[in-house]
Tab-separated table of C-alpha atoms in Angstrom:
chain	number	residue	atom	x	y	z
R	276	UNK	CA	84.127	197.141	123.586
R	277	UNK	CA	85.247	193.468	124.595
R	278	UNK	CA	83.060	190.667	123.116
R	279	UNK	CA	81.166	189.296	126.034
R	280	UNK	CA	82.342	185.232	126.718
R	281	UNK	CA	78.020	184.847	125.482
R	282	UNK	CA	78.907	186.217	122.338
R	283	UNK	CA	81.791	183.606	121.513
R	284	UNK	CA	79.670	180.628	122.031
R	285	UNK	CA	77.329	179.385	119.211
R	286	UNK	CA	74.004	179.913	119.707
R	287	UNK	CA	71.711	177.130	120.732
R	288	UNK	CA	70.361	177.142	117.444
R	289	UNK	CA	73.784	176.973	116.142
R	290	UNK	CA	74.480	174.324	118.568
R	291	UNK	CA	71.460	172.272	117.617
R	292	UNK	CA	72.751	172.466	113.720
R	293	UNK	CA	75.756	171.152	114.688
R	294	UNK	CA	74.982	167.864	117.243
R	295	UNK	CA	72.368	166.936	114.626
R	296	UNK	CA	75.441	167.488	111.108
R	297	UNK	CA	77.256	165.343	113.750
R	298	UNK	CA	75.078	162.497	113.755
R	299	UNK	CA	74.116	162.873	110.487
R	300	UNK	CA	77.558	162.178	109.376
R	301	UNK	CA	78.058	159.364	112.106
R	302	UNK	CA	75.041	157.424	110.507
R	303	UNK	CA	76.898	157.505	107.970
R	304	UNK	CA	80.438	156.736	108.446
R	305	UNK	CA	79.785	154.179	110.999
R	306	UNK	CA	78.134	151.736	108.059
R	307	UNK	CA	80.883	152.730	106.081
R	308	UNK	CA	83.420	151.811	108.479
R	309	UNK	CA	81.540	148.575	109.482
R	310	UNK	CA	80.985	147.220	105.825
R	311	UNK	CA	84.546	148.131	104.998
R	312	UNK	CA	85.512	145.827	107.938
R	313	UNK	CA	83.130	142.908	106.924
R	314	UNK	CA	82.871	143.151	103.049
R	315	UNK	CA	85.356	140.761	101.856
R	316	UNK	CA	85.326	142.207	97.847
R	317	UNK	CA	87.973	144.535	99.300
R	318	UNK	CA	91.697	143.653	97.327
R	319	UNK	CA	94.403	143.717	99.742
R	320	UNK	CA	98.422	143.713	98.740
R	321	UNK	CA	100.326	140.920	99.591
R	322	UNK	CA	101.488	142.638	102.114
R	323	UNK	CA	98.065	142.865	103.672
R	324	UNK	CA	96.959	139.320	103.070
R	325	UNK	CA	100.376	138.494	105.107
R	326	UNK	CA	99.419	140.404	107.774
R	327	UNK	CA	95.931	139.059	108.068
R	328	UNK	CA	96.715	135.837	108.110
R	329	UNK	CA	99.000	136.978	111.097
R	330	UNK	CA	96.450	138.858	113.120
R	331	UNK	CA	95.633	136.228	115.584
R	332	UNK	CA	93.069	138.715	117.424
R	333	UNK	CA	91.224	139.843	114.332
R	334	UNK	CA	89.890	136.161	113.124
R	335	UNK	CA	87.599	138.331	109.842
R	336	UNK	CA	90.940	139.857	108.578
R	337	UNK	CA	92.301	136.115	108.009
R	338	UNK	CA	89.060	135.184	106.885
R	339	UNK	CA	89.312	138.298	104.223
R	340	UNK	CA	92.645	137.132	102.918
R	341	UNK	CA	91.636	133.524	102.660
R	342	UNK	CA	88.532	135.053	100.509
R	343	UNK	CA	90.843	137.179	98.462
R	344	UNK	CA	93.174	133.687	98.103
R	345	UNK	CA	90.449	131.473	96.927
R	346	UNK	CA	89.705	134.450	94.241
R	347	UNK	CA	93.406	134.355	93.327
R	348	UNK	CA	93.159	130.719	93.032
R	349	UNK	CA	90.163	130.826	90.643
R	350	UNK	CA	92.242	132.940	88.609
R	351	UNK	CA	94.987	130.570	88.120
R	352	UNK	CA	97.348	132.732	90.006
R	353	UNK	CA	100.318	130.291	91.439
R	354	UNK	CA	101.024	133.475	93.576
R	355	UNK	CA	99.336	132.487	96.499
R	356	UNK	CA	100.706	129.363	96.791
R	357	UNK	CA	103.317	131.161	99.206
R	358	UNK	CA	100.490	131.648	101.959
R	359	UNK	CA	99.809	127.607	101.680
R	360	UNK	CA	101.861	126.997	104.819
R	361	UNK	CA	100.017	129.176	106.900
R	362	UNK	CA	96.902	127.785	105.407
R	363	UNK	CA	97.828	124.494	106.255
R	364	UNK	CA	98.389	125.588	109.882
R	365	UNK	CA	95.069	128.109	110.364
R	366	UNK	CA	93.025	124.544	109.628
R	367	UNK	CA	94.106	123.849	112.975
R	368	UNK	CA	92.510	127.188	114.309
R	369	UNK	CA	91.114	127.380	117.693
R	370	UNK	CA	87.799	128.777	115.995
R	371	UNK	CA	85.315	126.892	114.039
R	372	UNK	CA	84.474	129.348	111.875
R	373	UNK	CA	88.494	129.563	110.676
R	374	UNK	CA	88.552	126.103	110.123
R	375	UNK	CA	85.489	126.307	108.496
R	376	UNK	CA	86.895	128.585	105.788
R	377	UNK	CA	89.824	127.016	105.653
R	378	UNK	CA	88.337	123.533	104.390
R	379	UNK	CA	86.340	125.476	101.576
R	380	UNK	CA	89.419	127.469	100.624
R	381	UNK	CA	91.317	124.035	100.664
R	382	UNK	CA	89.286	122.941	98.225
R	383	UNK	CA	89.911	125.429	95.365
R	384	UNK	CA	93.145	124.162	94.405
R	385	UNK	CA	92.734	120.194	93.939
R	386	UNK	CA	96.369	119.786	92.429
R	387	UNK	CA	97.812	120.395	95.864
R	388	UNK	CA	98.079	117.265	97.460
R	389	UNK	CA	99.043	118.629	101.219
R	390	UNK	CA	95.671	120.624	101.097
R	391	UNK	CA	93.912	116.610	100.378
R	392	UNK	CA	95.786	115.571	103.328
R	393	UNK	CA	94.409	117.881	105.552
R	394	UNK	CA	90.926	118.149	104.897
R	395	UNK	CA	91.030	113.938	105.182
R	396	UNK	CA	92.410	114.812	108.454
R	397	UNK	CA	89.423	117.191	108.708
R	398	UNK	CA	86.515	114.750	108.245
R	399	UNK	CA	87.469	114.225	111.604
R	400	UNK	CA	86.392	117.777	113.331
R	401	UNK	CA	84.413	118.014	116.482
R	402	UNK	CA	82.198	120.766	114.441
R	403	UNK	CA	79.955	118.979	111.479
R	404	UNK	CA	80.137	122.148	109.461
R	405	UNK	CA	83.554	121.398	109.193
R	406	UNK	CA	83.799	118.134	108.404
R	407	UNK	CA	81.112	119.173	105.701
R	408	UNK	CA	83.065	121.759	104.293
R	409	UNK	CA	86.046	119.162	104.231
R	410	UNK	CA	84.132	116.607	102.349
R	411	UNK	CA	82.680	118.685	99.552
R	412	UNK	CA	86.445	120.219	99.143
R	413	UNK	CA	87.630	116.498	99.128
R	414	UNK	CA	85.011	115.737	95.762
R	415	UNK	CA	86.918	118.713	93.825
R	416	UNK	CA	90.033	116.149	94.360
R	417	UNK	CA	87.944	113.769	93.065
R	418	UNK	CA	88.488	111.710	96.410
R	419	UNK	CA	85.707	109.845	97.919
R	420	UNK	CA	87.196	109.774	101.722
R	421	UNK	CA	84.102	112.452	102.955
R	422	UNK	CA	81.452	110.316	101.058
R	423	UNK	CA	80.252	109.181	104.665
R	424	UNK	CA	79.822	112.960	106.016
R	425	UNK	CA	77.904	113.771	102.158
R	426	UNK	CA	75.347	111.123	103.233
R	427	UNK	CA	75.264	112.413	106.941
R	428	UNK	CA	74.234	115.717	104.845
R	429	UNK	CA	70.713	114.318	103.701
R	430	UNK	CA	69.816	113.206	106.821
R	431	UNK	CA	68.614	114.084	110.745
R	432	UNK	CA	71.444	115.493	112.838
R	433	UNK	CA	71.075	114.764	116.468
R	434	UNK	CA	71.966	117.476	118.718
R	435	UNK	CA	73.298	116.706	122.097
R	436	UNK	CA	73.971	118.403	125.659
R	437	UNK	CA	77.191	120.168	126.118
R	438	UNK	CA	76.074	120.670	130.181
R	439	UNK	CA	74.215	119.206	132.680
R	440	UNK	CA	71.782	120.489	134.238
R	441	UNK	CA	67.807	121.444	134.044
R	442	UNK	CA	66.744	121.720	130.182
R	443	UNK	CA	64.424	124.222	129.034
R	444	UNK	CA	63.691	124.033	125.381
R	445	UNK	CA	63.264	127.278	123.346
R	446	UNK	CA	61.782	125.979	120.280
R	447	UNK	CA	59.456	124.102	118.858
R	448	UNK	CA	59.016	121.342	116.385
R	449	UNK	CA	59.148	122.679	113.114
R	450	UNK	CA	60.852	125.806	113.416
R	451	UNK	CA	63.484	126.590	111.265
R	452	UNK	CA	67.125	127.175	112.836
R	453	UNK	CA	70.656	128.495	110.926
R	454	UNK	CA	73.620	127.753	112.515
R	455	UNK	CA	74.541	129.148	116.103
R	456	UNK	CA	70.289	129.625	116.473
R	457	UNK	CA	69.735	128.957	120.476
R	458	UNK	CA	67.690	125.948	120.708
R	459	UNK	CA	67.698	125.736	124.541
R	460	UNK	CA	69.317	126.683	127.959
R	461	UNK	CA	70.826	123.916	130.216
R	462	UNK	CA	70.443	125.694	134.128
R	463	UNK	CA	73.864	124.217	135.745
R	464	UNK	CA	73.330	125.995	138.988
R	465	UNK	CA	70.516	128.288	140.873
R	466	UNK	CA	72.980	131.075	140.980
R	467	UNK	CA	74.880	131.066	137.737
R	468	UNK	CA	73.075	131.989	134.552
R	469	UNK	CA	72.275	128.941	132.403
R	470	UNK	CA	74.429	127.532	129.793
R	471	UNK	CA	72.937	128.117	126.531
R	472	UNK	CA	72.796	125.231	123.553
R	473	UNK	CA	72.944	126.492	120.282
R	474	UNK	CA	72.424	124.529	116.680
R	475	UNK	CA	75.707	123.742	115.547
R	476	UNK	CA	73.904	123.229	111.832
R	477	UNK	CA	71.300	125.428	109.738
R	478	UNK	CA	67.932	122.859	109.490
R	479	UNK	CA	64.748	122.750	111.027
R	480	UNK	CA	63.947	121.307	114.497
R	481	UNK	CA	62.488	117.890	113.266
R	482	UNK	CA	61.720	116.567	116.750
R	483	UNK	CA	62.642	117.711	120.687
R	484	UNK	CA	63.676	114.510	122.517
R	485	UNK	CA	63.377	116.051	126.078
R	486	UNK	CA	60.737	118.362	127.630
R	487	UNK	CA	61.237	121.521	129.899
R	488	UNK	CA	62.381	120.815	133.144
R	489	UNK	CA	64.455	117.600	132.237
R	490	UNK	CA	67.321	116.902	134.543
R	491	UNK	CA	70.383	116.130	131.703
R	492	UNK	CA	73.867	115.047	131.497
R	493	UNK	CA	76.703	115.772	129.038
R	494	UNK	CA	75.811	113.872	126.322
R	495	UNK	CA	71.894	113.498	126.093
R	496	UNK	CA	69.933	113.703	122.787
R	497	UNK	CA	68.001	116.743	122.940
R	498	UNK	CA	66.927	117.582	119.991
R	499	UNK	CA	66.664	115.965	116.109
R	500	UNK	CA	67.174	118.734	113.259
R	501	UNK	CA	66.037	118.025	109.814
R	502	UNK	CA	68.693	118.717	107.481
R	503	UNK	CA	68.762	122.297	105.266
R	504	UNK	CA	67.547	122.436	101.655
R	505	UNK	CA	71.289	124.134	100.717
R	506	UNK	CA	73.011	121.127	102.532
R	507	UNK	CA	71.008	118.795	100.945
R	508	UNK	CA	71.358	120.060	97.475
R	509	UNK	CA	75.390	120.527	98.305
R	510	UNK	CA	75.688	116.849	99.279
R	511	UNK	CA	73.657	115.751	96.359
R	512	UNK	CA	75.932	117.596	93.828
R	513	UNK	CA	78.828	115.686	95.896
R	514	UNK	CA	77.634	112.519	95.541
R	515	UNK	CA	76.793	113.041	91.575
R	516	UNK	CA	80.519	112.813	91.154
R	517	UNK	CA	81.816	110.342	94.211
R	518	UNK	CA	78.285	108.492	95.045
R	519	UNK	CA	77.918	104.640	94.801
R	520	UNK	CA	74.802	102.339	94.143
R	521	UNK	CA	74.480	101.707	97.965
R	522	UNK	CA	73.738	105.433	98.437
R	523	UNK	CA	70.853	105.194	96.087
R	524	UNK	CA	68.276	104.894	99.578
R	525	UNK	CA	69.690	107.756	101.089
R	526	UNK	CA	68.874	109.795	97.924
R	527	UNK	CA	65.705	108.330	97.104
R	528	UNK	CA	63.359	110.056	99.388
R	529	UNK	CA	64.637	113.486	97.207
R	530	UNK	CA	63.446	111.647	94.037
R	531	UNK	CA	59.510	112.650	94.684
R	532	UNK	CA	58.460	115.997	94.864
R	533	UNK	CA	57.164	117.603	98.199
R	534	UNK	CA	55.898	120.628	99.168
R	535	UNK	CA	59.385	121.421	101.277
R	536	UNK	CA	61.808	120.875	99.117
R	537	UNK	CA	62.416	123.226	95.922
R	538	UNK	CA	62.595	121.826	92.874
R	539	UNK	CA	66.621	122.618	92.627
R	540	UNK	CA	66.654	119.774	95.336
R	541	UNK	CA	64.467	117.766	93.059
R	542	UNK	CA	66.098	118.023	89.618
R	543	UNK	CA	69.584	117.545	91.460
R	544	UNK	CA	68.489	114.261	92.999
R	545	UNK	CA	67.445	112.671	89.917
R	546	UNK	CA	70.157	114.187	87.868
R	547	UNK	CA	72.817	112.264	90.831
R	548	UNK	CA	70.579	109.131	90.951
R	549	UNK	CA	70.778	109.203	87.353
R	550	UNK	CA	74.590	109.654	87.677
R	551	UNK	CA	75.000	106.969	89.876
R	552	UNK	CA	73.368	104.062	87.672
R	553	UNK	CA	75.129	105.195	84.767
R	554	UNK	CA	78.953	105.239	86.393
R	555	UNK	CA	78.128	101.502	88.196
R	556	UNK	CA	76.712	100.357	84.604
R	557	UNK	CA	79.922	101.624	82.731
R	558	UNK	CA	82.110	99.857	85.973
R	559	UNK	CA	79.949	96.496	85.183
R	560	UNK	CA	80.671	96.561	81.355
R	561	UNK	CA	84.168	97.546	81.710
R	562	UNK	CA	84.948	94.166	84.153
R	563	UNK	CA	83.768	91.954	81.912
């Protein structure tokens, strides 16, 4: 007798077994596949790291080769150097965030004196986490040029409108924000959806300038961030090796213990002030 077409399909048990082996093994692959794409430990040939640096559509597979550079770099190998032309041109990258890599890598080999050029040319970024980046690369040169943007580091940063429009805030004083965090929606018209203003900087919101329902133009201070304990600490291990007596005020109020601020911040502070006296006392007894 003919099998019936009933008897050649799996039985709904059967099928049940398989959908849920299915997801099983989609939870996971998917990770997998997803880690694999963002975990930057991954070696890649030259080969690869060429065509990364490439890929103008995939912006993380030029940030993976620039990772696996700088490791190369640590290493001592004068390989890479052969990718330093295309460095030199991603630092000019449409996206912060390439630019933003691109000034750290810079900064890993301080005997090439194209990358110095650049990341002076860098200090002057529209996006402060790239002039940041640019300035601590700059101290591993031992060049002072970014010593302005280390101070900027310890202090406020003022964030301003990018539309105008009605303001409605979405935080409030005192709560902490990392970089891209939305801090408040600008309505630009009844019928479009607002235009959202997000912290260019990781801090805390030290102080909103403007309450809901403000009418604001390009341009208006809305909102004073405190600067982050990581940026402070950065810019105080910055200005241990390029800092000058005048800075001393801008370092002082890291000098007394508080309840924010870890004692890494602490120790690092006096260990720069320290610094400081001790590099303008040698500079006084050497001129005389």
């Amino acid at each position: 007798m003919a099998n019936s077409p009933q008897a050649d399909s799996p039985s709904p048990s059967r099928r049940v077994t398989l959908i849920v082996s299915l997801i099983a093994v989609l939870m996971i692959v998917m990770p997998f596949l997803f880690w694999r794409s963002t975990w930057f430990g991954r070696q890649l040939s030259d080969e690869q790291i060429t065509e990364y640096l490439a890929d103008e559509e995939a912006p993380r597979k030029a940030q993976h080769a620039l990772s696996q550079i700088s490791d190369r770099v640590a290493r001592g190998d004068a390989s890479v150097r052969q990718w330093y032309p295309r460095i030199l041109t991603l630092a000019d990258h449409r996206l912060p965030k390439m630019r933003t890599t691109v000034a750290w890598l810079m900064g890993q080999d301080n005997q090439f004196e194209d990358f110095r050029a650049k990341l002076r040319q860098m200090l002057e970024d529209p996006e402060p986490v790239v002039r940041r980046n640019a300035a601590l690369s700059l101290v591993r040169f031992n060049d002072n040029g970014g010593r302005e943007e280390l101070l900027a580091m310890l202090g406020p940063f003022t964030v301003e409108a990018s539309h105008a429009g009605i303001l409605t805030n979405r935080l409030e004083e005192g709560d902490p924000v990392d970089q891209g965090t939305l801090l408040a929606r600008i309505a630009v018209d009844a019928s479009d959806e607002p235009a959202e203003l997000r912290s260019p900087l990781p801090g805390v919101v030290g102080k909103r300038l403007l309450g809901d329902g403000a009418e604001v133009s390009v341009g208006d201070r809305i909102t004073v961030l405190g600067p982050s304990p990581e940026h402070i600490f950065q810019a105080l291990r910055g200005l241990y090796l390029v800092g000058k007596p005048e800075d001393l005020d801008a370092i002082r109020p890291y000098l007394r213990p508080r309840d924010d601020m870890s004692v890494e911040v602490f120790n690092q502070a006096r260990l720069t002030a320290d610094q400081i006296r001790d590099r303008a006392s040698q500079a006084t007894r050497g001129s005389k």
